[in-house]
Tab-separated table of C-alpha atoms in Angstrom:
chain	number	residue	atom	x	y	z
U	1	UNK	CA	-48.887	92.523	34.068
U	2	UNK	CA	-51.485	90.693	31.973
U	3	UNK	CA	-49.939	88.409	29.877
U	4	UNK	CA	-52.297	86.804	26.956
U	5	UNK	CA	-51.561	82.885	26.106
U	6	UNK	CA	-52.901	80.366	23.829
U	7	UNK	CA	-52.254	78.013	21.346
U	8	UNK	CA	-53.729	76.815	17.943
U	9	UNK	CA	-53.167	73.194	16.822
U	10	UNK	CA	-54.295	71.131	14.160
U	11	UNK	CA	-53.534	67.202	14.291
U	12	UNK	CA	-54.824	64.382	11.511
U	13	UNK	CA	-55.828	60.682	12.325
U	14	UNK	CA	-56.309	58.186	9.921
U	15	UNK	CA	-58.931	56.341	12.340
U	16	UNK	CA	-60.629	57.365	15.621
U	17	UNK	CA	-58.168	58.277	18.292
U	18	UNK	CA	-57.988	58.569	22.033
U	19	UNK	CA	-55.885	61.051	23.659
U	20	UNK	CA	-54.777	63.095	26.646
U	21	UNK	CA	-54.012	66.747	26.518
U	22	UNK	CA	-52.099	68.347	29.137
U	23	UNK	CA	-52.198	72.073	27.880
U	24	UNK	CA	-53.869	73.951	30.961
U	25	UNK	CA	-52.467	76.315	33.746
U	26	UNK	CA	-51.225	74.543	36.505
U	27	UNK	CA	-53.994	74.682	39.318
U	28	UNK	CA	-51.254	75.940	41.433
U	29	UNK	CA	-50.930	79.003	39.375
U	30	UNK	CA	-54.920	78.831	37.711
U	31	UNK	CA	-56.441	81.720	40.041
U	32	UNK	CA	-54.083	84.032	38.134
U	33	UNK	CA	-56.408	83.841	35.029
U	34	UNK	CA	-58.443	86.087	33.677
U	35	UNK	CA	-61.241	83.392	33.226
U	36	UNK	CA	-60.731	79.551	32.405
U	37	UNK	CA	-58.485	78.400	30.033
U	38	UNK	CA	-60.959	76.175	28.341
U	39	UNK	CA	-59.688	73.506	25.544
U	40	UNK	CA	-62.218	73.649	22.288
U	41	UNK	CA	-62.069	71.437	19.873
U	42	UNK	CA	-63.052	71.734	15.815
U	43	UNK	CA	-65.217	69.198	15.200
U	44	UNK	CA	-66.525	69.703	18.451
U	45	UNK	CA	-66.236	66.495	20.942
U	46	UNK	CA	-66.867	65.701	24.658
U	47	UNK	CA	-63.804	66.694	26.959
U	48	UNK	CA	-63.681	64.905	30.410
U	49	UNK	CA	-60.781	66.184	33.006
U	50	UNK	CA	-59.559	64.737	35.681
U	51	UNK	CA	-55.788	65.558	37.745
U	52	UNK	CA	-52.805	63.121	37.702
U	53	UNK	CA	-51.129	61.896	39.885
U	54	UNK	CA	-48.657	65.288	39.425
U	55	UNK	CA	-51.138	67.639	40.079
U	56	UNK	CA	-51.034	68.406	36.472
U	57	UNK	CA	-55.043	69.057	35.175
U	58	UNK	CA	-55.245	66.627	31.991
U	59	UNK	CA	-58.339	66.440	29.380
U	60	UNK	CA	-59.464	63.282	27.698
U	61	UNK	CA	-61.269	62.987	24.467
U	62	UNK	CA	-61.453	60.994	21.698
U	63	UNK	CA	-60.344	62.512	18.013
U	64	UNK	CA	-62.610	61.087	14.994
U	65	UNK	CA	-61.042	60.434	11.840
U	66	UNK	CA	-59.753	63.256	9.960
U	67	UNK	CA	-58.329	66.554	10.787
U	68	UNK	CA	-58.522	68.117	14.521
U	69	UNK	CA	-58.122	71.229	15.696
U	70	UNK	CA	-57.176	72.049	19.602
U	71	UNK	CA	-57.256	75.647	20.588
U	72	UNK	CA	-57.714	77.847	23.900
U	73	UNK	CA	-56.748	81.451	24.590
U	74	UNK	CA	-56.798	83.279	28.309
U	75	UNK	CA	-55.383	86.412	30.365
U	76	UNK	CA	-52.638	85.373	32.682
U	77	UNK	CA	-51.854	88.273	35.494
U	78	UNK	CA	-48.462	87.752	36.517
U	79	UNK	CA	-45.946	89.708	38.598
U	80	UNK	CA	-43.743	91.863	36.786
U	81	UNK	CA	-40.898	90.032	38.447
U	82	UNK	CA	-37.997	87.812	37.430
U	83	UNK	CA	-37.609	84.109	38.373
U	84	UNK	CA	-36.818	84.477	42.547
U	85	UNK	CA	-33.024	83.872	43.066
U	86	UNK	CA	-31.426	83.180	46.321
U	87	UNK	CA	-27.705	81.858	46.247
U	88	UNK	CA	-27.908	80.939	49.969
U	89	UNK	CA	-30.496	78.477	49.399
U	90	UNK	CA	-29.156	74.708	50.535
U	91	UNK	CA	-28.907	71.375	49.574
U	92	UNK	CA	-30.662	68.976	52.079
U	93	UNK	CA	-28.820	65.502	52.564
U	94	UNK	CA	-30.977	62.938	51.558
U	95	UNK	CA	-32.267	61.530	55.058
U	96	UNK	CA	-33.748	65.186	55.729
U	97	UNK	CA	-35.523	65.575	52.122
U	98	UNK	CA	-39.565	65.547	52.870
U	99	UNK	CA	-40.824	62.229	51.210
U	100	UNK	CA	-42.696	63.757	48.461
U	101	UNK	CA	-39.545	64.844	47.101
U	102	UNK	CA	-37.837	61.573	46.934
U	103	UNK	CA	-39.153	60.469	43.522
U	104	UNK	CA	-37.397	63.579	41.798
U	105	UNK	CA	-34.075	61.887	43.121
U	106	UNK	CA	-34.492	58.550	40.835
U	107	UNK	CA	-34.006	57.799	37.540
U	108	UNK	CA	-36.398	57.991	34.875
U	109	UNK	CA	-37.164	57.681	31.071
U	110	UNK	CA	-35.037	60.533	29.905
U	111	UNK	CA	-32.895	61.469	32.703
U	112	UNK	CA	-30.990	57.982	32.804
U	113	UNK	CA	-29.028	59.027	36.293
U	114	UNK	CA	-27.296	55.339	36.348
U	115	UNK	CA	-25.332	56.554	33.166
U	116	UNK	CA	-24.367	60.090	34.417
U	117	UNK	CA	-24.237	59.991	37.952
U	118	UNK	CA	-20.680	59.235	38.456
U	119	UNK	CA	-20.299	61.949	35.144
U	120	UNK	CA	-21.841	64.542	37.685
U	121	UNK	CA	-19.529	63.542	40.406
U	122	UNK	CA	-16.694	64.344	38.207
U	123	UNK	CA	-17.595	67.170	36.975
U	124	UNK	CA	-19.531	69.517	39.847
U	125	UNK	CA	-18.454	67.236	43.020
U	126	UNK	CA	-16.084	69.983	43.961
U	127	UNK	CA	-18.438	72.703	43.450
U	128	UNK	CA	-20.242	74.180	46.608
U	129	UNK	CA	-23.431	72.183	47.345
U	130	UNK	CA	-26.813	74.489	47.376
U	131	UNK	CA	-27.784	76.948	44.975
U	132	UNK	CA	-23.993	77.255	43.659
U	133	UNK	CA	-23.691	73.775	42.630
U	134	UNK	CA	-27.541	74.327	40.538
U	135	UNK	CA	-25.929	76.827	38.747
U	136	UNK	CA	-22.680	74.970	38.127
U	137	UNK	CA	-24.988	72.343	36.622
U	138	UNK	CA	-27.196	74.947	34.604
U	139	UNK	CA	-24.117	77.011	33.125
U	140	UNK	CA	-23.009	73.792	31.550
U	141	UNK	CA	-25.719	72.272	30.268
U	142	UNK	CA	-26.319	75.706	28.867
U	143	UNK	CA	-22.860	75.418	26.868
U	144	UNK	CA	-22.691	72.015	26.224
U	145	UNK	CA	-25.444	72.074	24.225
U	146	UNK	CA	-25.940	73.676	20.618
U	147	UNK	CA	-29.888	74.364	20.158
U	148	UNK	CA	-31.998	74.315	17.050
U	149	UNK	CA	-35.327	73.174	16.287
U	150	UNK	CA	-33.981	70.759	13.149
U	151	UNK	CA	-32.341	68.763	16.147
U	152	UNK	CA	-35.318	67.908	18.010
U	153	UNK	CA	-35.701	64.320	18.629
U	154	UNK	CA	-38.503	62.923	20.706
U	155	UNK	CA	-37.005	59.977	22.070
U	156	UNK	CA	-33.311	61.248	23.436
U	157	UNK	CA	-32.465	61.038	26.474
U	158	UNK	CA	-29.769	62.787	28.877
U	159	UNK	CA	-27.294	60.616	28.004
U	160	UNK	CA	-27.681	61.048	24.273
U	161	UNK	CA	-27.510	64.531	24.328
U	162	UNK	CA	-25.119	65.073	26.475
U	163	UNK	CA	-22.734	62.454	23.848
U	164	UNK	CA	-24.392	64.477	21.126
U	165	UNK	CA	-24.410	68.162	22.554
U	166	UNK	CA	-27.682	69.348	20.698
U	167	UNK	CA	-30.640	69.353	21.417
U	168	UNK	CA	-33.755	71.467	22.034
U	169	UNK	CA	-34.837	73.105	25.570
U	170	UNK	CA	-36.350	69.786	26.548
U	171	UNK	CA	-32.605	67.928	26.356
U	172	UNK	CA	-31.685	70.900	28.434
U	173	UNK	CA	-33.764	70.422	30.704
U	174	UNK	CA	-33.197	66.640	31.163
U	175	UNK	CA	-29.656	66.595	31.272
U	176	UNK	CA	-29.487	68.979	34.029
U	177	UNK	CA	-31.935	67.296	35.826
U	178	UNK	CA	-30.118	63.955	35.426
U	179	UNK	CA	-26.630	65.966	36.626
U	180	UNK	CA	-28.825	67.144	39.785
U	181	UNK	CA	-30.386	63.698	40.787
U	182	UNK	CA	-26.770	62.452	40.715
U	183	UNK	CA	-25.916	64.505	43.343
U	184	UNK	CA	-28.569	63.839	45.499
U	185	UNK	CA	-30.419	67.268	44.343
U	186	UNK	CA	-34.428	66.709	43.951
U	187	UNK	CA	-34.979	68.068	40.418
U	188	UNK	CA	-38.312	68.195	38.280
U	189	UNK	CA	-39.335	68.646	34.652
U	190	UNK	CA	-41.707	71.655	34.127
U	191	UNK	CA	-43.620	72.854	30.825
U	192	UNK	CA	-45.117	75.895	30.217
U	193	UNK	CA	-44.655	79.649	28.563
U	194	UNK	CA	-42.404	81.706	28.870
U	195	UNK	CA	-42.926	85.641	28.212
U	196	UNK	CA	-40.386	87.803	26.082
U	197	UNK	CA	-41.028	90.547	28.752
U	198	UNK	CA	-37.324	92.235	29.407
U	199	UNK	CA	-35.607	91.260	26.678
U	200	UNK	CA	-35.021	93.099	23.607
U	201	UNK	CA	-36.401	92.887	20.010
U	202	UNK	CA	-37.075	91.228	17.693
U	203	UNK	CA	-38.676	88.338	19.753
U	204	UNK	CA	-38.074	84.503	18.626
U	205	UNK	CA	-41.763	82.570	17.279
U	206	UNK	CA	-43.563	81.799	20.690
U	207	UNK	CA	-43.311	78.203	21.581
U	208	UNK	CA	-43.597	75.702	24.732
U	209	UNK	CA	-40.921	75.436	27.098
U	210	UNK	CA	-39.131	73.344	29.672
U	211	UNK	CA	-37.306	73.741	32.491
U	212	UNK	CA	-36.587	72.502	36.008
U	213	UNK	CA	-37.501	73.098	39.286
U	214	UNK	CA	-34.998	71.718	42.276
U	215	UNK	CA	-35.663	71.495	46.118
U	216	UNK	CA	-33.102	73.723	47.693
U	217	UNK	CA	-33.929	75.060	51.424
U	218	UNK	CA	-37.164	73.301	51.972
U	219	UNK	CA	-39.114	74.826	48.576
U	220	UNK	CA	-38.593	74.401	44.876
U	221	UNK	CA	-36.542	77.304	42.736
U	222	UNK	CA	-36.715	77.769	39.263
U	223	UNK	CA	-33.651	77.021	36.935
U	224	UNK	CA	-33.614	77.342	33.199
U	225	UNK	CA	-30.602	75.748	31.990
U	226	UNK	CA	-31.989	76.515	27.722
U	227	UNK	CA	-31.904	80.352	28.884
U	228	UNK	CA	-29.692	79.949	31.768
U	229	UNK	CA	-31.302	83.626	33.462
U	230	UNK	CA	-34.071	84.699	34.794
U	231	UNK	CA	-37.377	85.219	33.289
U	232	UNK	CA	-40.299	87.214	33.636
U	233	UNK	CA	-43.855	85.886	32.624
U	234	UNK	CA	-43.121	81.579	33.403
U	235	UNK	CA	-46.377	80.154	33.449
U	236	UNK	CA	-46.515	76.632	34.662
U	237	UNK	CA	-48.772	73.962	32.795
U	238	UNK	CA	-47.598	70.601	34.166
U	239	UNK	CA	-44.537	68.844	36.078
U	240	UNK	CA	-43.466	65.681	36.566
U	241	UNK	CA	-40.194	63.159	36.504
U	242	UNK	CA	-39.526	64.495	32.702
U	243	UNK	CA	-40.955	64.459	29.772
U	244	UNK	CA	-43.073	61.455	29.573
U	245	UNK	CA	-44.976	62.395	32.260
U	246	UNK	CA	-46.285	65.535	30.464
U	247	UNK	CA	-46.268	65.077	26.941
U	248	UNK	CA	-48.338	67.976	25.485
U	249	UNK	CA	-50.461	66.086	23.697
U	250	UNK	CA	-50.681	61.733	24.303
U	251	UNK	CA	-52.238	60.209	21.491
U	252	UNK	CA	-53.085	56.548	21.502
U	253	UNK	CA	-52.929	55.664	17.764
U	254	UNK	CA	-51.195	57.577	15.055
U	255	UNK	CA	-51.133	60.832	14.098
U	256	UNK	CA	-49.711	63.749	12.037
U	257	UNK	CA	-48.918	67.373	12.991
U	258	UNK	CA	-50.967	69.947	10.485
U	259	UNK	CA	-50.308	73.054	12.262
U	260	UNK	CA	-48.889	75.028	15.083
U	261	UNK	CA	-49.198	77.939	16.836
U	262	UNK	CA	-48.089	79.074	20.572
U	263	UNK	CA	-48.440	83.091	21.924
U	264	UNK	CA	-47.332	84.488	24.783
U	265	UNK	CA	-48.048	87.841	24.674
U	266	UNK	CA	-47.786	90.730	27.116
U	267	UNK	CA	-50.828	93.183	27.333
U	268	UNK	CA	-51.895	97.025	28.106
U	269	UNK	CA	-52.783	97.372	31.254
């Protein structure tokens, strides 16, 4: 199915400003567009890209004073397809994970597993390990927390909302991967889009997304504690430990939000 994506945003500076964006495909997923999904920029500037350390594609540039506007719009083709399930799948002990997974067992800015790990224990150490005990994790994150965009807070962590029990699919997503890395289950933060494709009207405004993926029989699977079921349409932009390593947009100086705009939009054939 071709799925059209995009985003219109408009930021203000009060003085020239560097930043990063990290608002492309994934270049493990990029060959399923339609053509590039370039960044452009109102006023026009130079964009330089280069890939992190993540394998996430990032664009610097430098904002002037004043009012900027960051857009791009592409064709994704994706499978018509949910997220890939498989309840067999199992949890490697540690000594057997491949190396490049062993970051996404460690603690990190937002997923604080020194706080929680020994929370984690107590609450899914009897579950089955493997895909079962993902789930277990993902089904209570998913009721724990009470979403809603007026309790979005930029700086809390796992800990905090799993004391506070709101949050927005971001503190979903980080308190589930905290659970998992304190059971010895490789877990990383993903942003992207998510389709509506499947479910039924009327469809919620289009935003970003988070979720997680976790290394279960030697590949990474998909979980989605905010919608806690399979999707169709996920398209990857970046990954990393959690959400400092992929902030949408990094300025380096201060800035205001003027507008925002995110589709994800299925199209005819």
């Amino acid at each position: 199915m071709r799925i059209r994506i995009g985003f219109d945003m408009t930021y203000e500076t009060p003085a020239v400003c560097p930043l990063i964006c990290l608002l492309n495909v994934h270049q493990r997923q990029s060959a399923q567009l339609e053509q590039p999904d370039y960044l452009r920029t109102e006023p026009a500037v130079p964009l330089h890209t280069y890939t992190d350390g993540f394998g996430n594609l990032c664009t610097r540039l430098v904002a002037p004073p004043g009012r900027i506007r960051i857009t791009s719009d592409a064709v994704f083709h994706a499978a018509r397809a949910y997220d890939p399930v498989n309840s067999s799948a199992i949890q490697h002990e540690v000594a057997d994970l491949p190396p490049d997974t062993l970051e996404f067992l460690l603690g990190s800015r937002y997923c604080e597993t020194d706080l929680l790990s020994n929370e984690a224990w107590r609450l899914f150490g009897s579950t089955a390990p493997g895909w079962a005990r993902v789930q277990a994790i993902c089904d209570f994150v998913h009721n724990h927390i009470h979403f809603g965009y007026d309790k979005a807070d930029p700086t809390r962590t796992a800990a905090q909302a799993y004391a506070q029990g709101i949050g927005v699919c971001r503190d979903y997503t980080h308190l589930a991967i905290a659970f998992a890395r304190g059971l010895n289950i490789p877990a990383r933060y993903c942003s992207g889009y998510i389709s509506d494709v499947g479910l039924p009207k009327p469809y919620a405004e289009q935003d970003f997304c988070a979720w997680m993926e976790v290394y279960l029989g030697g590949r990474w699977w998909v979980f989605d504690p905010r919608n806690n079921a399979p999707r169709m349409g996920r398209i990857l932009m970046s990954q990393g430990r959690d959400a400092a390593d992929v902030p949408l947009v990094h300025f380096f100086g201060q800035n205001a939000v003027r507008d925002f705009r995110v589709w994800v939009d299925e199209l005819p054939d």
